[in-house]
Every structure is written in C-alpha cells, then in structure tokens.
Amino acid sequence: MAEDYDLVILGGGTGGYVAAIRAAQEGLKTAIVEQEKIGGTCLHKGCIPSKALLKSAEVLRTAKGAEEFGVTNTGVSFDFKAAQRRKQKVVDQLHKGVKYLMERGKIDVYEGKGRILGPSIFSPTPGTISVERANDENLMLIGKNVIVATGSTPRSLPGLEIDGTHILTSDHALTLEYLPASMLIIGGGVIGVEWASMLNDFGVDVTIVEYGDRILPTEDADIAREAAKQLQARGIHIQTNVNIQTDQLLKEENHVKMTGAAGDEEFTFEAEKILVCVGRAGNTSDIGLHNTEIDVQNGFIQVNEFGQTKESHIYAIGDVIGGMQLAHVASHEGILAVEHIVGANPQPIQYETVPSCIYSFPEMASVGLTEEEAKDRNLPLKVGTFSFQAIGKALVQGETNGFVKLIANKENDDLIGVHIIGPHATDLISEAAIAKVLDAASWEVAHTIHPHPTLSEVIGEAALAANGRAIHG
C-alpha cells in the first residue's frame, strides 16, 4: 500500500528537515526519508560535533594561558573522553530538538533507504519513493513533489584505502576513543585546517600535507598566508605542493609511513594515523536517479536557480548539488525549493552574499569575492585592511593576531568582499553579509557607528582604510 504526500524529501539533514518545516508551514503534507538519524551529517558527523570539540580545545588553550590574566592555572589537564561525552551530549540535545520540530510540524519521518522509482501504477511520473526498512517491511511513498537532500560523504584518494584504524576520515576522527601521538592530515582545506588546529591544542603532533601551493586555496591569499603563519607558529607542520605517493604507503600496528614528492624533492611522512580531508562527494548513487531524466555531472545533481532538476517535480539541494557545501546554504536552498513548489515567486539565492566560516584558531570568515577573483573579473579595486592589534577589545581579550580585509569597487564604492582572520571572525562576518545583501558601499560601513570597545570596530576601521581614512591605524 502506498502513502500519498504533497512532498517527499530524501534525506533528513539540515537542508532536508528545514525544507520539511517550511513545507509544513505552507500546509503541504510532508514526509522525510532518512537512512540514519534526522539531523544528518551536520548534526551527527560534521558541524556540531566538530565545533563542540573545537570549543573544548579553546577552553584548554585559554586555561593554559590563564596566568596572563592573573588566574593561577596550576594542574591544568585534559580529559579527551570527557570532551567526547560533552560533544555527544550537545548532539543528543539538538537531535531531540529536531525530532520535536518534526512532531510539531506533523512531518512524517521514515527511517530507511529511500530510492526514486520510475513511473508506476501509483504515479505517471517518477515521484514514487521506495523505503527499504531494517524490518524488511518496505513502503511506497507517492510524492507530488520530491526534494533530494541526500548530502555528501568524505572523499578519499586512489590507493589510499580508508580503514577507520590507520587511515581515517573526519567521520572516524569524531569517534576516536583516544588521542594519537601524531596525525598526518592529507588536505589543507577548511576541514583539514580545523582538525589540525583542534588536535594541536589537544597536544597531538600535526602535519598538514597539501597538493596545492598553499593551504586554504579557496580563501583570499592574504588570509591563507596569515593562517599558515599562525598555525606554524603554534607548531603545526605544513608542507605544500606535495604529490602523495599512495603506492608507497606502509602500515604498522601504531605507525603509518608514506612518501610524497614536491618537484624533484621527495619527502617521507610518518605518523600514528592519517586523516584524509580532500573534500566531499555527493551521495547520488543508489537513490534511483537512473529511473529519471535527472542530469548528474562530476557526481553532482544539476539544478536550475530554484533547485529544480530536469524532472520538473523533483528538486535537489545541499551538498548533493555541489556548490557551496555549507549547512546554512543547504537550509536556504531547501526553503527556496519549497517556495518555488508552492508558487511563492522566491528570489534565487545570490551566492556571493553567503558567508563562509572556518572555526580553527585563528578563526576565519569571508563573504563575497577574494581579491584574486575580483581581479580576474577586471573590477577596479580599492582595498582596506586593519589589524586587530589596534582594537581595544582585542587587547583586552588577549587576541590581537589577525586583520580584516575589505575590498570595494574603486569606481562606485560597492562592497565586493570582506575577509576576516582573528578573534570571533565567524560572528563578525554577519555584519559584512548583511552589507552585501543590501549592496552597501564601503562608506556606509565606515559611517556605521560601531560600539566601543568591541571587536566589531575592526570592520569600520577597515572600511575607513579602504578610503585612506582609518582613525587608529
């Protein structure tokens, strides 16, 4: 027997469950099919658990430096298992909250593997979803509309077999029962840098190996250089331009050894474990896409500006479509898809107004174009930078490393991009994001009165600096 729905969502992660809530608000009878736990990767294997551990790292780092503030810190120690328990407590509480939201919205959640079927006796279009459940009682759901929100999984490299013991992904790292003495991180992107920062605070000897010529290749070059400098000053080893030679991987009981080449120079890397952080692949296999006309390129579902696939009643959102693989992006893509389904005439997402964050120490955040991207578009630029060293609140907090870089159009003063590295960057970026949404000019940011003493003053000063008028620098 089949159950009819206005909307069936494959995947109950951040994008999927937010879309479901928005659909319920519009009066749509809605179902979610989730293979694991509602909340998805972000809640259970990504954003939340990793940031919970990063908070433990921050507290440990602060405790070790407490004497600078007149606080005696004799006997500071770290209990990794206790940090893991706290992490799980946070995850469990949020999981409970998401389940409550599903109940309140009268959203049906089916646990099982969902697949899109082709046209059937139930539906003339491929909107029938089969749900394979653990108890072998399979179900059929008929959706007038479908949203694919199946997310992504960590990638690996050819020849680098993930075994969960010697060679890990971030999924495995989040469930470690003990801290290794050393960790070799393959990939210097956002995830690799966050893990390097965390593990370094926990006392692990960390090496980052990056194929490109710098870590954080998608960030502004000035930010990436400053990040590398600060991470190396903390004792994190960084090696760039390295081509890993996976055919020379050697595993021993508590030891992994591999080689890599940078031009004519060969390196040997040794560590207790390897953490592979080379991006994420969309979960497009075994979900029935072959029963549809949906276009998949390079492992990602192709959609229009509203998330609509070639099958007009099937949408896709979040990591599975590539693009900005961020939880907050998936949420808004889900809302956009639902509003398009109900004919609410939504405006497509302007991705250049979406902020991105890195939760390492130092924190980093950005919105808009990097200086390199702006130059590639031949935009006339003016750039203002301002250091946290001249900000009173940063001195009070004892965190003065880093700066804000603000890029504006030299001809019309429109804000092009804002890039931050330093204390609370991930919180400060929201001011720049709303400025981008409102198409603000740098003078408007400069003339916004920022309260004193706050870290936010650094953004106002950077905007003044873009026009040669910084007050404190």
Short mmCIF file of C-alpha atoms in Angstrom, two decimals:
data_model
loop_
_atom_site.label_atom_id
_atom_site.label_comp_id
_atom_site.label_asym_id
_atom_site.label_seq_id
_atom_site.Cartn_x
_atom_site.Cartn_y
_atom_site.Cartn_z
CA MET A 1 0.00 0.00 0.00
CA ALA A 2 1.27 3.47 -0.89
CA GLU A 3 1.00 6.69 1.12
CA ASP A 4 0.37 9.96 -0.74
CA TYR A 5 2.23 13.17 0.06
CA ASP A 6 2.49 16.65 -1.37
CA LEU A 7 6.23 16.49 -0.78
CA VAL A 8 8.66 13.67 -0.05
CA ILE A 9 12.20 14.60 0.96
CA LEU A 10 15.07 12.15 0.58
CA GLY A 11 17.46 12.98 3.41
CA GLY A 12 16.79 14.49 6.82
CA GLY A 13 19.90 16.60 7.21
CA THR A 14 19.95 20.35 7.74
CA GLY A 15 18.67 21.06 4.23
CA GLY A 16 16.05 18.32 4.27
CA TYR A 17 14.48 18.94 7.66
CA VAL A 18 14.43 22.73 7.19
CA ALA A 19 12.70 22.24 3.84
CA ALA A 20 10.20 19.97 5.57
CA ILE A 21 9.42 22.60 8.21
CA ARG A 22 8.92 25.26 5.53
CA ALA A 23 6.65 22.90 3.58
CA ALA A 24 4.59 22.17 6.68
CA GLN A 25 4.19 25.91 7.22
CA GLU A 26 2.69 26.09 3.74
CA GLY A 27 0.22 23.31 4.57
CA LEU A 28 1.91 20.61 2.49
CA LYS A 29 1.59 17.03 3.67
CA THR A 30 5.27 16.21 4.02
CA ALA A 31 7.45 13.17 4.63
CA ILE A 32 11.18 12.71 5.16
CA VAL A 33 13.05 9.52 4.37
CA GLU A 34 16.28 9.29 6.37
CA GLN A 35 18.65 6.34 6.31
CA GLU A 36 20.43 7.20 9.55
CA LYS A 37 19.40 9.90 12.08
CA ILE A 38 17.33 13.00 11.49
CA GLY A 39 19.70 15.96 11.51
CA GLY A 40 22.10 14.39 9.05
CA THR A 41 25.82 14.90 8.69
CA CYS A 42 25.89 18.44 10.10
CA LEU A 43 24.33 17.43 13.40
CA HIS A 44 25.85 13.98 13.86
CA LYS A 45 29.12 13.86 11.89
CA GLY A 46 30.07 17.41 10.96
CA CYS A 47 29.32 20.94 12.08
CA ILE A 48 28.03 20.37 15.59
CA PRO A 49 30.28 17.61 16.97
CA SER A 50 33.42 19.13 15.45
CA LYS A 51 32.61 22.57 16.86
CA ALA A 52 31.88 21.04 20.26
CA LEU A 53 35.38 19.55 20.27
CA LEU A 54 36.83 22.82 18.99
CA LYS A 55 35.21 24.52 21.99
CA SER A 56 36.96 22.06 24.28
CA ALA A 57 40.20 22.93 22.50
CA GLU A 58 39.52 26.63 23.05
CA VAL A 59 38.84 26.15 26.77
CA LEU A 60 42.04 24.14 27.15
CA ARG A 61 44.05 26.77 25.31
CA THR A 62 42.51 29.52 27.45
CA ALA A 63 43.18 27.61 30.65
CA LYS A 64 46.82 27.11 29.75
CA GLY A 65 47.18 30.85 29.16
CA ALA A 66 45.18 31.91 32.21
CA GLU A 67 48.17 33.26 34.14
CA GLU A 68 48.39 36.15 31.70
CA PHE A 69 45.05 37.28 33.14
CA GLY A 70 46.09 36.82 36.74
CA VAL A 71 44.45 33.41 37.11
CA THR A 72 46.56 30.62 38.58
CA ASN A 73 46.40 27.60 36.29
CA THR A 74 48.36 25.03 38.25
CA GLY A 75 47.47 21.48 37.32
CA VAL A 76 45.59 22.09 34.07
CA SER A 77 44.94 18.77 32.36
CA PHE A 78 42.73 17.47 29.59
CA ASP A 79 40.35 14.50 29.55
CA PHE A 80 39.60 13.63 25.93
CA LYS A 81 36.93 11.11 26.86
CA ALA A 82 35.12 13.76 28.89
CA ALA A 83 35.27 16.11 25.89
CA GLN A 84 33.81 13.36 23.72
CA ARG A 85 31.00 12.83 26.23
CA ARG A 86 30.20 16.54 26.23
CA LYS A 87 30.22 16.56 22.44
CA GLN A 88 27.71 13.71 22.36
CA LYS A 89 25.53 15.41 24.96
CA VAL A 90 25.30 18.50 22.75
CA VAL A 91 24.50 16.38 19.69
CA ASP A 92 21.85 14.38 21.54
CA GLN A 93 20.14 17.52 22.84
CA LEU A 94 19.95 19.05 19.38
CA HIS A 95 18.80 15.74 17.90
CA LYS A 96 15.97 15.67 20.40
CA GLY A 97 15.08 19.22 19.39
CA VAL A 98 14.94 18.38 15.69
CA LYS A 99 12.70 15.37 16.38
CA TYR A 100 10.37 17.65 18.35
CA LEU A 101 10.22 20.06 15.39
CA MET A 102 9.17 17.18 13.14
CA GLU A 103 6.41 16.19 15.56
CA ARG A 104 5.20 19.76 15.94
CA GLY A 105 5.06 20.21 12.18
CA LYS A 106 3.24 16.88 11.74
CA ILE A 107 6.03 15.77 9.41
CA ASP A 108 6.25 12.02 8.92
CA VAL A 109 9.78 10.64 9.26
CA TYR A 110 10.53 7.23 7.76
CA GLU A 111 13.74 5.50 8.77
CA GLY A 112 15.17 3.57 5.87
CA LYS A 113 16.88 3.70 2.49
CA GLY A 114 14.89 5.77 0.01
CA ARG A 115 15.01 5.36 -3.77
CA ILE A 116 13.21 7.13 -6.58
CA LEU A 117 11.27 4.73 -8.79
CA GLY A 118 10.19 5.30 -12.35
CA PRO A 119 6.58 5.88 -13.45
CA SER A 120 4.30 3.30 -11.85
CA ILE A 121 0.67 2.41 -11.32
CA PHE A 122 0.77 4.85 -8.44
CA SER A 123 2.21 7.83 -10.33
CA PRO A 124 2.68 8.67 -14.03
CA THR A 125 5.93 10.48 -13.19
CA PRO A 126 8.98 9.29 -11.26
CA GLY A 127 7.68 10.55 -7.90
CA THR A 128 7.26 7.19 -6.24
CA ILE A 129 9.73 6.58 -3.43
CA SER A 130 10.51 3.12 -2.12
CA VAL A 131 11.64 2.94 1.50
CA GLU A 132 13.66 -0.10 2.50
CA ARG A 133 13.48 -0.54 6.26
CA ALA A 134 15.51 -2.70 8.62
CA ASN A 135 12.50 -4.86 9.45
CA ASP A 136 12.09 -5.72 5.74
CA GLU A 137 8.68 -4.02 5.67
CA ASN A 138 9.24 -1.85 2.63
CA LEU A 139 6.96 1.12 1.97
CA MET A 140 5.89 3.13 -1.04
CA LEU A 141 5.51 6.90 -0.77
CA ILE A 142 3.90 8.87 -3.61
CA GLY A 143 5.12 12.43 -3.73
CA LYS A 144 3.58 15.07 -5.94
CA ASN A 145 6.96 16.70 -5.47
CA VAL A 146 10.32 15.34 -4.33
CA ILE A 147 13.38 17.05 -2.89
CA VAL A 148 16.67 15.14 -2.99
CA ALA A 149 18.73 16.20 0.02
CA THR A 150 20.99 13.19 0.44
CA GLY A 151 24.11 15.17 1.32
CA SER A 152 27.68 14.02 0.88
CA THR A 153 30.37 11.76 2.27
CA PRO A 154 34.13 12.29 2.68
CA ARG A 155 36.24 11.65 -0.40
CA SER A 156 39.45 9.68 -0.42
CA LEU A 157 42.35 9.37 -2.85
CA PRO A 158 43.08 6.50 -5.24
CA GLY A 159 45.19 3.94 -3.43
CA LEU A 160 44.51 5.45 -0.01
CA GLU A 161 42.05 2.97 1.43
CA ILE A 162 40.05 4.26 4.37
CA ASP A 163 40.16 1.60 7.10
CA GLY A 164 39.00 3.55 10.14
CA THR A 165 42.07 2.48 12.10
CA HIS A 166 45.22 3.78 10.42
CA ILE A 167 43.59 5.93 7.76
CA LEU A 168 40.61 7.99 8.84
CA THR A 169 38.04 10.42 7.54
CA SER A 170 36.53 13.15 9.70
CA ASP A 171 33.69 10.70 10.47
CA HIS A 172 36.15 8.36 12.17
CA ALA A 173 38.07 11.17 13.87
CA LEU A 174 34.92 12.33 15.65
CA THR A 175 34.60 8.96 17.35
CA LEU A 176 38.22 8.49 18.43
CA GLU A 177 38.49 6.91 21.87
CA TYR A 178 41.97 8.25 22.48
CA LEU A 179 44.23 10.91 21.02
CA PRO A 180 47.05 9.65 18.79
CA ALA A 181 50.53 10.97 19.44
CA SER A 182 50.74 12.27 15.87
CA MET A 183 48.42 12.86 12.92
CA LEU A 184 49.22 13.35 9.25
CA ILE A 185 46.42 15.36 7.62
CA ILE A 186 46.10 14.99 3.86
CA GLY A 187 44.48 18.16 2.54
CA GLY A 188 44.82 21.73 3.74
CA GLY A 189 41.29 22.91 3.09
CA VAL A 190 38.75 24.03 5.67
CA ILE A 191 38.20 20.64 7.30
CA GLY A 192 41.90 19.83 7.38
CA VAL A 193 42.78 23.16 8.99
CA GLU A 194 40.04 22.88 11.61
CA TRP A 195 41.22 19.41 12.62
CA ALA A 196 44.86 20.49 12.62
CA SER A 197 44.06 23.38 14.95
CA MET A 198 41.99 21.23 17.30
CA LEU A 199 44.44 18.36 17.51
CA ASN A 200 47.34 20.74 18.07
CA ASP A 201 45.51 22.24 21.06
CA PHE A 202 44.98 18.71 22.37
CA GLY A 203 48.74 18.07 22.23
CA VAL A 204 48.89 15.99 19.06
CA ASP A 205 51.88 16.45 16.73
CA VAL A 206 50.19 17.55 13.48
CA THR A 207 51.43 17.76 9.90
CA ILE A 208 49.33 19.11 7.02
CA VAL A 209 50.22 17.94 3.51
CA GLU A 210 48.61 19.94 0.71
CA TYR A 211 48.74 19.25 -3.03
CA GLY A 212 48.33 22.93 -3.97
CA ASP A 213 50.75 25.77 -3.46
CA ARG A 214 49.03 26.95 -0.25
CA ILE A 215 46.58 25.82 2.36
CA LEU A 216 43.01 27.16 2.18
CA PRO A 217 43.08 27.58 -1.60
CA THR A 218 39.53 28.99 -1.76
CA GLU A 219 40.26 31.77 0.73
CA ASP A 220 41.76 35.15 -0.06
CA ALA A 221 45.52 34.73 -0.46
CA ASP A 222 46.34 37.23 2.30
CA ILE A 223 44.09 35.34 4.72
CA ALA A 224 45.62 31.98 3.75
CA ARG A 225 49.15 33.30 4.25
CA GLU A 226 48.30 34.69 7.68
CA ALA A 227 46.59 31.43 8.64
CA ALA A 228 49.65 29.42 7.66
CA LYS A 229 51.92 31.75 9.63
CA GLN A 230 49.80 31.49 12.77
CA LEU A 231 49.35 27.72 12.53
CA GLN A 232 53.07 27.18 12.03
CA ALA A 233 53.83 29.46 14.99
CA ARG A 234 51.78 27.05 17.10
CA GLY A 235 53.93 24.11 15.97
CA ILE A 236 51.78 22.73 13.16
CA HIS A 237 53.90 21.47 10.25
CA ILE A 238 52.70 22.49 6.79
CA GLN A 239 54.07 21.10 3.53
CA THR A 240 52.59 22.34 0.24
CA ASN A 241 53.00 21.36 -3.41
CA VAL A 242 53.17 17.70 -2.41
CA ASN A 243 52.00 14.87 -4.61
CA ILE A 244 51.26 11.96 -2.28
CA GLN A 245 52.59 8.59 -3.45
CA THR A 246 49.96 6.19 -2.16
CA ASP A 247 51.69 3.15 -3.68
CA GLN A 248 54.42 3.51 -1.07
CA LEU A 249 52.10 3.51 1.95
CA LEU A 250 53.36 1.42 4.86
CA LYS A 251 51.11 0.46 7.79
CA GLU A 252 52.35 -0.93 11.06
CA GLU A 253 50.50 -1.51 14.33
CA ASN A 254 50.76 2.07 15.63
CA HIS A 255 52.52 3.73 12.76
CA VAL A 256 51.85 4.86 9.19
CA LYS A 257 54.53 5.90 6.75
CA MET A 258 54.19 7.34 3.26
CA THR A 259 56.14 9.40 0.78
CA GLY A 260 55.36 12.43 -1.31
CA ALA A 261 57.13 14.43 -3.97
CA ALA A 262 57.37 18.20 -4.39
CA GLY A 263 59.06 18.72 -7.72
CA ASP A 264 62.37 16.88 -7.62
CA GLU A 265 62.36 16.68 -3.83
CA GLU A 266 60.97 13.63 -2.04
CA PHE A 267 59.55 13.66 1.47
CA THR A 268 58.80 10.93 3.95
CA PHE A 269 55.85 11.44 6.27
CA GLU A 270 55.30 9.39 9.40
CA ALA A 271 52.50 9.50 11.96
CA GLU A 272 50.41 7.28 14.18
CA LYS A 273 47.36 7.94 11.99
CA ILE A 274 46.40 9.63 8.73
CA LEU A 275 43.34 11.88 8.44
CA VAL A 276 42.12 12.33 4.86
CA CYS A 277 40.49 15.72 4.24
CA VAL A 278 40.26 16.07 0.45
CA GLY A 279 36.67 17.18 0.00
CA ARG A 280 33.26 15.55 -0.06
CA ALA A 281 31.40 13.60 -2.73
CA GLY A 282 27.66 13.95 -3.36
CA ASN A 283 25.52 10.98 -2.33
CA THR A 284 23.99 10.31 -5.73
CA SER A 285 24.47 6.55 -6.10
CA ASP A 286 21.78 4.01 -5.34
CA ILE A 287 18.99 6.56 -4.88
CA GLY A 288 17.20 5.77 -8.13
CA LEU A 289 18.42 8.63 -10.29
CA HIS A 290 18.74 6.20 -13.21
CA ASN A 291 14.93 5.97 -13.18
CA THR A 292 14.70 9.66 -14.00
CA GLU A 293 15.95 12.19 -16.56
CA ILE A 294 17.97 13.97 -13.87
CA ASP A 295 21.38 15.16 -15.08
CA VAL A 296 24.39 14.24 -12.94
CA GLN A 297 27.79 15.74 -13.74
CA ASN A 298 31.01 15.03 -11.87
CA GLY A 299 28.98 13.28 -9.21
CA PHE A 300 26.61 16.17 -8.51
CA ILE A 301 22.96 16.69 -9.48
CA GLN A 302 22.43 19.57 -11.89
CA VAL A 303 19.68 22.06 -11.00
CA ASN A 304 18.39 25.46 -12.05
CA GLU A 305 18.41 28.57 -9.86
CA PHE A 306 15.47 27.23 -7.83
CA GLY A 307 16.94 23.77 -7.22
CA GLN A 308 14.75 22.19 -9.91
CA THR A 309 16.11 19.24 -11.90
CA LYS A 310 15.20 18.17 -15.43
CA GLU A 311 12.28 16.36 -13.81
CA SER A 312 10.24 19.47 -13.00
CA HIS A 313 8.64 17.99 -9.88
CA ILE A 314 11.98 16.79 -8.46
CA TYR A 315 14.32 19.25 -6.77
CA ALA A 316 17.78 18.81 -5.25
CA ILE A 317 19.53 20.86 -2.57
CA GLY A 318 22.64 20.97 -0.42
CA ASP A 319 25.88 19.06 -0.80
CA VAL A 320 24.42 16.70 -3.41
CA ILE A 321 24.35 19.57 -5.95
CA GLY A 322 27.91 20.70 -5.20
CA GLY A 323 28.37 24.45 -4.99
CA MET A 324 28.84 25.85 -1.51
CA GLN A 325 28.75 22.73 0.64
CA LEU A 326 27.64 24.51 3.79
CA ALA A 327 24.80 23.66 6.17
CA HIS A 328 23.32 27.16 6.10
CA VAL A 329 23.35 27.12 2.31
CA ALA A 330 21.51 23.80 2.23
CA SER A 331 18.86 25.19 4.58
CA HIS A 332 18.18 28.19 2.37
CA GLU A 333 18.23 26.07 -0.78
CA GLY A 334 15.57 23.89 0.86
CA ILE A 335 13.41 26.91 1.70
CA LEU A 336 13.85 28.23 -1.84
CA ALA A 337 12.81 24.91 -3.37
CA VAL A 338 9.68 24.69 -1.24
CA GLU A 339 8.67 28.26 -2.00
CA HIS A 340 9.13 27.56 -5.70
CA ILE A 341 6.99 24.44 -5.40
CA VAL A 342 4.12 26.40 -3.84
CA GLY A 343 4.41 29.25 -6.35
CA ALA A 344 5.57 31.88 -3.87
CA ASN A 345 7.78 33.53 -6.51
CA PRO A 346 11.01 33.38 -4.46
CA GLN A 347 14.20 35.16 -5.42
CA PRO A 348 17.15 32.87 -6.29
CA ILE A 349 19.99 32.78 -3.79
CA GLN A 350 22.79 35.22 -4.51
CA TYR A 351 25.72 33.04 -3.51
CA GLU A 352 28.15 35.94 -3.35
CA THR A 353 26.20 37.20 -0.32
CA VAL A 354 26.62 33.91 1.57
CA PRO A 355 29.21 33.95 4.36
CA SER A 356 31.57 31.04 4.95
CA CYS A 357 33.39 30.30 8.20
CA ILE A 358 36.42 28.39 9.45
CA TYR A 359 36.34 27.57 13.17
CA SER A 360 40.03 26.95 13.74
CA PHE A 361 42.30 29.09 15.90
CA PRO A 362 42.57 31.62 14.41
CA GLU A 363 39.00 31.80 13.20
CA MET A 364 38.39 32.91 9.62
CA ALA A 365 35.31 34.09 7.77
CA SER A 366 34.50 35.68 4.44
CA VAL A 367 31.74 36.91 2.18
CA GLY A 368 31.90 37.99 -1.44
CA LEU A 369 34.86 37.82 -3.80
CA THR A 370 38.51 37.39 -2.93
CA GLU A 371 40.94 39.95 -4.30
CA GLU A 372 42.12 37.39 -6.85
CA GLU A 373 38.57 36.69 -8.04
CA ALA A 374 37.81 40.39 -8.32
CA LYS A 375 40.95 40.98 -10.38
CA ASP A 376 40.03 38.07 -12.65
CA ARG A 377 36.78 39.94 -13.38
CA ASN A 378 38.76 43.10 -14.13
CA LEU A 379 36.98 45.04 -11.40
CA PRO A 380 38.56 48.33 -10.31
CA LEU A 381 39.53 47.78 -6.69
CA LYS A 382 40.35 49.61 -3.52
CA VAL A 383 41.37 47.58 -0.51
CA GLY A 384 41.38 48.42 3.17
CA THR A 385 43.00 46.27 5.84
CA PHE A 386 43.01 46.80 9.57
CA SER A 387 44.74 44.80 12.28
CA PHE A 388 43.16 43.58 15.50
CA GLN A 389 46.29 44.87 17.26
CA ALA A 390 44.81 48.38 17.25
CA ILE A 391 41.42 47.28 18.61
CA GLY A 392 40.98 47.80 22.35
CA LYS A 393 38.66 44.84 22.87
CA ALA A 394 41.14 42.51 21.14
CA LEU A 395 43.87 43.67 23.55
CA VAL A 396 41.52 43.15 26.48
CA GLN A 397 40.82 39.61 25.31
CA GLY A 398 44.47 38.88 24.63
CA GLU A 399 43.81 38.01 20.97
CA THR A 400 45.41 40.58 18.70
CA ASN A 401 46.64 38.46 15.78
CA GLY A 402 44.81 38.85 12.50
CA PHE A 403 43.06 41.51 10.50
CA VAL A 404 40.07 42.45 8.38
CA LYS A 405 40.41 42.95 4.65
CA LEU A 406 37.67 44.89 2.92
CA ILE A 407 37.51 45.08 -0.87
CA ALA A 408 35.36 47.69 -2.63
CA ASN A 409 34.80 48.88 -6.17
CA LYS A 410 37.03 51.87 -6.78
CA GLU A 411 34.54 53.50 -9.16
CA ASN A 412 31.18 53.14 -7.37
CA ASP A 413 32.33 52.14 -3.84
CA ASP A 414 30.17 48.97 -3.83
CA LEU A 415 31.30 46.32 -1.38
CA ILE A 416 32.94 43.41 -3.22
CA GLY A 417 34.23 41.21 -0.41
CA VAL A 418 35.14 41.11 3.26
CA HIS A 419 37.66 38.66 4.72
CA ILE A 420 38.44 38.26 8.41
CA ILE A 421 41.08 36.30 10.31
CA GLY A 422 41.18 36.71 14.05
CA PRO A 423 39.05 36.59 17.20
CA HIS A 424 35.34 35.83 16.70
CA ALA A 425 35.65 36.17 12.91
CA THR A 426 32.76 33.73 12.46
CA ASP A 427 30.47 36.04 14.44
CA LEU A 428 31.73 39.32 12.99
CA ILE A 429 31.13 38.24 9.39
CA SER A 430 27.35 38.63 9.67
CA GLU A 431 27.68 42.43 9.56
CA ALA A 432 29.54 42.15 6.27
CA ALA A 433 27.00 39.63 4.97
CA ILE A 434 24.04 41.95 5.54
CA ALA A 435 26.04 44.76 3.94
CA LYS A 436 26.48 42.56 0.86
CA VAL A 437 22.78 41.68 0.79
CA LEU A 438 21.89 45.38 0.93
CA ASP A 439 24.53 46.18 -1.72
CA ALA A 440 26.17 48.60 0.69
CA ALA A 441 29.03 50.90 -0.17
CA SER A 442 32.22 50.94 1.87
CA TRP A 443 31.40 54.45 3.10
CA GLU A 444 28.12 53.14 4.54
CA VAL A 445 30.02 50.51 6.52
CA ALA A 446 32.54 53.15 7.58
CA HIS A 447 29.80 55.51 8.77
CA THR A 448 28.02 52.82 10.76
CA ILE A 449 28.78 53.69 14.38
CA HIS A 450 30.37 50.64 15.95
CA PRO A 451 30.17 50.48 19.76
CA HIS A 452 33.38 50.84 21.76
CA PRO A 453 35.07 48.73 22.95
CA THR A 454 34.04 45.87 20.67
CA LEU A 455 35.75 43.70 18.12
CA SER A 456 33.28 44.97 15.50
CA GLU A 457 35.20 48.26 15.37
CA VAL A 458 37.77 46.50 13.22
CA ILE A 459 35.24 46.29 10.35
CA GLY A 460 34.50 50.01 10.49
CA GLU A 461 38.21 50.80 10.54
CA ALA A 462 38.86 48.53 7.55
CA ALA A 463 36.11 50.34 5.63
CA LEU A 464 37.71 53.67 6.53
CA ALA A 465 41.10 52.30 5.48
CA ALA A 466 39.73 51.47 2.01
CA ASN A 467 39.25 55.22 1.60
CA GLY A 468 42.53 56.23 3.25
CA ARG A 469 40.78 57.45 6.40
CA ALA A 470 41.47 54.86 9.12
CA ILE A 471 41.50 56.54 12.53
CA HIS A 472 43.56 54.18 14.65
CA GLY A 473 45.94 52.79 12.06
#
